[in-house]
Each structure stands twice: as structure tokens, then as C-alpha cells.
mmCIF file of C-alpha atoms in Angstrom:
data_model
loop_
_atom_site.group_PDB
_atom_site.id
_atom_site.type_symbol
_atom_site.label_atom_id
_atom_site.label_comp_id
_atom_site.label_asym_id
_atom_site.label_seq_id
_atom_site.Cartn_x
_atom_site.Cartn_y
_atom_site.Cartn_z
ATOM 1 C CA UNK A 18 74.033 105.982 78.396
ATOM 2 C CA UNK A 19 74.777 107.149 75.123
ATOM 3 C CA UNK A 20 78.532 107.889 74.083
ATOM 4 C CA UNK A 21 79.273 110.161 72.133
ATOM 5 C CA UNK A 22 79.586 109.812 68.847
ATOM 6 C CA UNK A 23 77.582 106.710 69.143
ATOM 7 C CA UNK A 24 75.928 105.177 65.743
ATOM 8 C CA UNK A 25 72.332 104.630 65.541
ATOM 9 C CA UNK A 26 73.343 100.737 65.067
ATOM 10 C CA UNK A 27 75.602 101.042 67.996
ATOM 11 C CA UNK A 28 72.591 102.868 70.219
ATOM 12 C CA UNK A 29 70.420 100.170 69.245
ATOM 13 C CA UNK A 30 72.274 97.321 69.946
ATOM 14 C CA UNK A 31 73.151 98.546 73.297
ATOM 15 C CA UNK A 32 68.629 99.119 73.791
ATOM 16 C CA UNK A 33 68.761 95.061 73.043
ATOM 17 C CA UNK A 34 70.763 94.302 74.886
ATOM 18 C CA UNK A 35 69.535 96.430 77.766
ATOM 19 C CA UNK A 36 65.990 94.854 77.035
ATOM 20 C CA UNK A 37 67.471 91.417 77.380
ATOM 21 C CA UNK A 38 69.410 91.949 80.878
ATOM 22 C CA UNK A 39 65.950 93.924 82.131
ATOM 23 C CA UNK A 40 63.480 90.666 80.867
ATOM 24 C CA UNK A 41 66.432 88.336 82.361
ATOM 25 C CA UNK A 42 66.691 90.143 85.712
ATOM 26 C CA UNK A 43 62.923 90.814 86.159
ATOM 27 C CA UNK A 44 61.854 87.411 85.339
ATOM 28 C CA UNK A 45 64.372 85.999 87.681
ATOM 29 C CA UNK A 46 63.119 87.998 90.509
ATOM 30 C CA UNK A 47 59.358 87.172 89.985
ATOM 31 C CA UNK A 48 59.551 83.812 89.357
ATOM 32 C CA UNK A 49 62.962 82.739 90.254
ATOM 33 C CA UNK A 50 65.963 82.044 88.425
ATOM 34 C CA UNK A 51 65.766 78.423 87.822
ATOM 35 C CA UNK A 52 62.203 78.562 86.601
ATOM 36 C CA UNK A 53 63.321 81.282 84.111
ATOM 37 C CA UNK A 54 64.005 79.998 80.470
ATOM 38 C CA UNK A 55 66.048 81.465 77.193
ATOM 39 C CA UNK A 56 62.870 81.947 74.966
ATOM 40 C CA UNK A 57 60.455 83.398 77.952
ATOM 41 C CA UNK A 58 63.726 86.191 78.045
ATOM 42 C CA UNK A 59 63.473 86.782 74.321
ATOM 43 C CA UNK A 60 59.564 86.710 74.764
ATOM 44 C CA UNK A 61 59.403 89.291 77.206
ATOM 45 C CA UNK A 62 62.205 91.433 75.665
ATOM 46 C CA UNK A 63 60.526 90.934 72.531
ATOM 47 C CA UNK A 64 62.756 89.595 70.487
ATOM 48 C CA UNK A 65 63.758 86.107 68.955
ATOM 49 C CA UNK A 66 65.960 83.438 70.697
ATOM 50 C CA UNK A 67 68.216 83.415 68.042
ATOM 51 C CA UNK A 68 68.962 87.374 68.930
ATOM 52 C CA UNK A 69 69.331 86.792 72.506
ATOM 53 C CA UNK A 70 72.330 84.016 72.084
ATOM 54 C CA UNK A 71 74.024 87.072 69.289
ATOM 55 C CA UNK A 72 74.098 88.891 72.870
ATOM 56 C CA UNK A 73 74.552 86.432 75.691
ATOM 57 C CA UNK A 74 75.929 82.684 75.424
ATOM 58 C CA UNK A 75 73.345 81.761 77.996
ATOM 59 C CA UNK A 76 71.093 83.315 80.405
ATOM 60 C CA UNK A 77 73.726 83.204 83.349
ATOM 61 C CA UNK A 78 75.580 85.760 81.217
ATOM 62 C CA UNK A 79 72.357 87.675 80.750
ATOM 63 C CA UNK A 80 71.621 88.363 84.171
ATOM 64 C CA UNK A 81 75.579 88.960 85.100
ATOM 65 C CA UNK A 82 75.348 91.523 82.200
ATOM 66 C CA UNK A 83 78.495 92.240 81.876
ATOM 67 C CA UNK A 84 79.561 94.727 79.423
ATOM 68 C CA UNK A 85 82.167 94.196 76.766
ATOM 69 C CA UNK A 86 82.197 98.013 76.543
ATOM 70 C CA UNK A 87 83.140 99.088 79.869
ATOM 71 C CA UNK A 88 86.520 97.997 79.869
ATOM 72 C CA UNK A 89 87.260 100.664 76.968
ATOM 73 C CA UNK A 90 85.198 102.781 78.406
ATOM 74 C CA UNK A 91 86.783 102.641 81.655
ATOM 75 C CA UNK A 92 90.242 102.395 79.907
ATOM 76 C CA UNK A 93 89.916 105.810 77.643
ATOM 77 C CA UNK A 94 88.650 107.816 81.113
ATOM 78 C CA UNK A 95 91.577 107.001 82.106
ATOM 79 C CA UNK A 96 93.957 108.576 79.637
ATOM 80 C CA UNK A 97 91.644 111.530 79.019
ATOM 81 C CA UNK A 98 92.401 113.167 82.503
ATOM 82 C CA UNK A 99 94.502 116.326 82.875
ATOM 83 C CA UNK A 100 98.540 115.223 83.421
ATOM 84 C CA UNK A 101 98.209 116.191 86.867
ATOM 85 C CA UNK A 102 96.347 113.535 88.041
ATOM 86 C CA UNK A 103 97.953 110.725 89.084
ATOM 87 C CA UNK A 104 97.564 107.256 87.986
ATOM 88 C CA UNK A 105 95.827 105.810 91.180
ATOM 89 C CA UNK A 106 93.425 108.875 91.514
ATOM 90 C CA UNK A 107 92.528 108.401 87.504
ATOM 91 C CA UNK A 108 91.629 105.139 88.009
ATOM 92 C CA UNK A 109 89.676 106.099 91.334
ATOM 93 C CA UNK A 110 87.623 108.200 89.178
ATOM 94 C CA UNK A 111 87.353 106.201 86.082
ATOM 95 C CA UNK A 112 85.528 103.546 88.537
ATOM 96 C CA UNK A 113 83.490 105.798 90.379
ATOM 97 C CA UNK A 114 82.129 107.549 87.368
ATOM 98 C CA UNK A 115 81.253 104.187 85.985
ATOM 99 C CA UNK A 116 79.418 103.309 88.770
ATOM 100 C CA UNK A 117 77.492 107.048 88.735
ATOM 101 C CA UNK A 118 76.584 106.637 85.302
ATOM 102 C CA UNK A 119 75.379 102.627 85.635
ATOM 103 C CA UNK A 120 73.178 103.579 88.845
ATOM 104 C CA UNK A 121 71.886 106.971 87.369
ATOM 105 C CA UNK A 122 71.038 105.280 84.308
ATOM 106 C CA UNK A 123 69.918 101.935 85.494
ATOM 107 C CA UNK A 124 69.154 101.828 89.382
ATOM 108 C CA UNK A 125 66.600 99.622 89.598
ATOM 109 C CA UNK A 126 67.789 96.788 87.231
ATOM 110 C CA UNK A 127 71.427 97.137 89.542
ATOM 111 C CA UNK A 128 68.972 96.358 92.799
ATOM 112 C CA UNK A 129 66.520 93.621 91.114
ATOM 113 C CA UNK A 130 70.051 92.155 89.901
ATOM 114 C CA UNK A 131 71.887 92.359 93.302
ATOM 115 C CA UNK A 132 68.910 90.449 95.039
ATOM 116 C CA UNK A 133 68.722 87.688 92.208
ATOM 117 C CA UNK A 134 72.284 87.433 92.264
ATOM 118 C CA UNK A 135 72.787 87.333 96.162
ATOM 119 C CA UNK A 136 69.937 83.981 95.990
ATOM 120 C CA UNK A 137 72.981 82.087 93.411
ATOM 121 C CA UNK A 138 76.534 82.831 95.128
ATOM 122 C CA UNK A 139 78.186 80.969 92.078
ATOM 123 C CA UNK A 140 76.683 83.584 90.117
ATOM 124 C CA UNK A 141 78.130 86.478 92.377
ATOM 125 C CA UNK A 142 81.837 84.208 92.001
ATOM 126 C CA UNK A 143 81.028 83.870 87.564
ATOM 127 C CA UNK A 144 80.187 87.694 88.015
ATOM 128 C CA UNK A 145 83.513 88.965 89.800
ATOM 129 C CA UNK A 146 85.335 86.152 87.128
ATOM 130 C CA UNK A 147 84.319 88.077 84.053
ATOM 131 C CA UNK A 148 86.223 91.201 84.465
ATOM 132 C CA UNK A 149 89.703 89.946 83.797
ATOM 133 C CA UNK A 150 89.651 91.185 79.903
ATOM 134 C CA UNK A 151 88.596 94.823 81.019
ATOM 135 C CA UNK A 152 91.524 94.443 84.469
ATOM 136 C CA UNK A 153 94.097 94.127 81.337
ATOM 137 C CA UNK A 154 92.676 97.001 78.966
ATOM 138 C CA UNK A 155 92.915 99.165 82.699
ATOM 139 C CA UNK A 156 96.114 98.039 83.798
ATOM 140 C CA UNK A 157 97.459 98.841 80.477
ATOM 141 C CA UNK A 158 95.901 102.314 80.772
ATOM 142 C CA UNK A 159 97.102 103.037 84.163
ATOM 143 C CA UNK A 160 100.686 101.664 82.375
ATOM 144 C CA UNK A 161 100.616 104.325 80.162
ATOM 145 C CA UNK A 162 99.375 106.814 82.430
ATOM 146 C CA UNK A 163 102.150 106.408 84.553
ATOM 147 C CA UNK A 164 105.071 106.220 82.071
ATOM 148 C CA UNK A 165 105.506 102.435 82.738
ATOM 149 C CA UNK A 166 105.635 99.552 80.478
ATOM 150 C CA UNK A 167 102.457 97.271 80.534
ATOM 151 C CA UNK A 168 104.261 94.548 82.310
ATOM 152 C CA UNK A 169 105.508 96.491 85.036
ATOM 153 C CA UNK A 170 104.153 95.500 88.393
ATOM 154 C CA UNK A 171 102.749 98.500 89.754
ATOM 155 C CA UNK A 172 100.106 98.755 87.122
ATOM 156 C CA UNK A 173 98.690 95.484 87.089
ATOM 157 C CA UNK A 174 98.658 95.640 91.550
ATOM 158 C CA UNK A 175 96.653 98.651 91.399
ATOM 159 C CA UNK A 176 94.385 96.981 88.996
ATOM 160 C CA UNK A 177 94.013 93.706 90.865
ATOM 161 C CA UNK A 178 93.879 95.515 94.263
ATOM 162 C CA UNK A 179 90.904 98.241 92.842
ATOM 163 C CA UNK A 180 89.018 95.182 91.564
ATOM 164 C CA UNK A 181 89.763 93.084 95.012
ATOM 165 C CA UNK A 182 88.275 96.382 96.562
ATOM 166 C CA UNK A 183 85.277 96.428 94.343
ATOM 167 C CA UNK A 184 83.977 92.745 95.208
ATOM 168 C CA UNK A 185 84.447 93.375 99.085
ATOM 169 C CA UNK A 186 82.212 96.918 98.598
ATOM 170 C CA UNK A 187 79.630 95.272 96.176
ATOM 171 C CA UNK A 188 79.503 92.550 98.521
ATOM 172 C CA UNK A 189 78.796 94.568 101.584
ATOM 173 C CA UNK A 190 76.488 96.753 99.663
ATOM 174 C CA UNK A 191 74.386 93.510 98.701
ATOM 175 C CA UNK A 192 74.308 92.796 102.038
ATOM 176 C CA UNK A 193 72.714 96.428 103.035
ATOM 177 C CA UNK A 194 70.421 97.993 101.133
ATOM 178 C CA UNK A 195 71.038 101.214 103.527
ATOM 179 C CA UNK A 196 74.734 101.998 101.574
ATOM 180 C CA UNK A 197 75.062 103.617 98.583
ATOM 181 C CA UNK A 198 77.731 101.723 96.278
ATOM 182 C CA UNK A 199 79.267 104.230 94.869
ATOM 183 C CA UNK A 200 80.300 105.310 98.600
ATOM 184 C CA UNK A 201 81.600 102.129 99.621
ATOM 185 C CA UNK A 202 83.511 101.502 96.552
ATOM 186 C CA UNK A 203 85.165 105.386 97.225
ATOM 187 C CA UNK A 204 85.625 104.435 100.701
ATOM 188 C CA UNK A 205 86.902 100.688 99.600
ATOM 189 C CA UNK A 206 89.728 101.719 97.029
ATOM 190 C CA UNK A 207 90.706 104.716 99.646
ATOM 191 C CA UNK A 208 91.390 102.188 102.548
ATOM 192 C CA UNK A 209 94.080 100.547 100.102
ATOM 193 C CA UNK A 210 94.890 103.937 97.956
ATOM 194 C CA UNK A 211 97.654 105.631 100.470
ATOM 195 C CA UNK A 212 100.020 102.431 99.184
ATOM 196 C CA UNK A 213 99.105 102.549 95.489
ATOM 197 C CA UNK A 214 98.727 106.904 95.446
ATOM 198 C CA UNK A 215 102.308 107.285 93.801
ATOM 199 C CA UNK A 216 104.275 105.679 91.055
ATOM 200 C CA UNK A 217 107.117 104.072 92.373
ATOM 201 C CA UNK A 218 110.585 104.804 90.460
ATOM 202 C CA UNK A 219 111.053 102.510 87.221
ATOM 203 C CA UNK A 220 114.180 100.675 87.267
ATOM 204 C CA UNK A 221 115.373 99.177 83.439
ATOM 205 C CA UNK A 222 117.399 96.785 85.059
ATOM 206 C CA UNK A 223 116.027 93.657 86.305
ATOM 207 C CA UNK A 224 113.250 94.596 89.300
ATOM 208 C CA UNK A 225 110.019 94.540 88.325
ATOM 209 C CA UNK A 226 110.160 96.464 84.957
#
């Protein structure tokens, strides 16, 4: 998906590296991951090896494919809603849309990926492992959302409990192929949302301020 305001060197950076996680992914699935190498990616993406490691450090990031970029993304959705939604219910949304725009834009690499994945569990584990950066750029969000310092406790819970949700869901949903994610993820962070919904009181002495 384009953002807006996007550069043409921006837009086409993002088309490599879409072309790389689509040659990874499709590869893996026809011939198997472990008979998959670096410069048959870059062949079929048509590109050189030496661009695919300016992307991915190897070709278990490739098919992971995680995005530096939707951390930030993810992080400014969740300042830009009105003030009367609260903190939990931004971040709700902020994940949901995410996963809208991802599937919308890119549903069939999201399947060929889950089934790849789903043959390598350590890959599913390296997968769920890489989101820490964006959990900190969120929690801080949700932090200022919420009127709270960045080390207060609430913000980083709901963070860590959203992202605990998101595993269980996209592991059920790998598991299924009759679920659509984005409902189990909604119906995931609402079975853990009525304790998270409202920001408790901030106390500047001592507690967990």
C-alpha cells in the first residue's frame, strides 16, 4: 500500500522488497524451503544478490517479511484517532486496520507464507520474536495516548497482552483455513480487552509510574 506522501524512492523500495518476500515465499512453497537458495530469490525477483542482503540478512528474514515500517505505521494510527477513543480501542483498531490493509493488499502471499511457515515451527517462533522493536514504538504510543509516561505499566501490558493475543489468533488461523484473521484477531484482543478497556489512575508516587 502506498502512504501517503510516499517518495518515488520510497514506493520503489517497498516494490523490491515486495518482489523479494513474493520470489522467497513462492519458491519455498513449490520446491520447499530448504531446497530454496539466496541467488534463485534474487533470480526470480529479478534482481542481484547483493540487493537482496540490502533488504533481508538472510532468506529466513525474507520469508518472515517483517516490516520495519509497520511499527510506525501502526504507532502514528494510533495517535491520529479522535480524543475520544480510548487507548485500548486505538490500538484495537490500529491492529485490525493493519491486518485489512496487509490481506487486501497481499492475500495470497499471507496464505502461501502461512503454509511455508506452518512446515518450519522455528520459523513461526523467529516470526513472533521480531516484533519487539515495533511492541516499544506501540507501547510508547498507547503511553502517550493515555497521558502516561512510557514506563508506566499499563502501556507496555496492553502491548504485550495484544501481541500475546495476536500469536494465539494467527496460530489458530494457520491451523484453519475456514477463519478469516482479521476476525480472530478482533475476537482474540476482545476476550482480554474488558481488563485493558480503561486507563487505570496514574499515581507519581512509587506504584507503577
Amino acid at each position: 500500500m502506498n502512504q501517503s506522501g510516499e517518495s518515488l524512492r520510497d514506493r520503489k523500495k517497498r516494490q523490491t522488497r515486495t518482489a523479494l518476500e513474493r520470489a522467497t515465499v513462492r519458491l519455498a512453497a513449490e520446491r520447499g524451503y530448504d531446497n530454496v537458495t539466496v541467488e534463485e530469490i534474487a533470480a526470480e525477483a529479478d534482481v542481484s544478490v547483493r540487493t537482496f542482503f540490502n533488504y533481508f540478512a538472510s532468506k529466513d528474514e525474507a520469508l518472515i517479511g517483517a516490516d520495519p515500517e509497520v511499527g510506525p505505521r501502526m504507532a502514528e494510527r494510533i495517535l491520529a484517532f479522535p480524543g475520544d477513543v480510548t487507548p485500548f480501542d486505538a490500538y484495537r483498531r490500529s491492529v485490525l486496520a493493519e491486518i485489512t490493509d496487509e490481506l487486501n493488499n497481499a492475500r495470497d502471499l499471507w496464505l502461501l507464507r502461512k503454509d511455508v511457515v506452518m512446515q518450519r515451527p522455528d520459523l513461526l517462533v523467529r516470526a513472533f520474536a521480531s516484533s519487539a522493536e515495533s511492541e516499544q514504538l506501540l507501547a510508547n504510543a498507547v503511553a502517550a495516548r493515555a497521558g502516561l509516561p512510557e514506563s508506566h505499566l499499563y502501556p507496555r501490558l496492553l502491548v504485550s497482552a495484544g501481541s500475546a493475543a495476536f500469536r494465539c489468533a494467527v496460530t489458530r488461523w494457520a491451523a484453519d483455513d475456514s477463519l478469516a484473521l482479521g476476525d480472530v484477531v478482533g475476537e482474540a484482543l476482545d476476550l482480554f480487552g474488558a481488563g485493558l478497556a480503561h486507563v487505570p489512575p496514574h499515581h507519581h508516587e512509587g506504584g507503577t509510574s
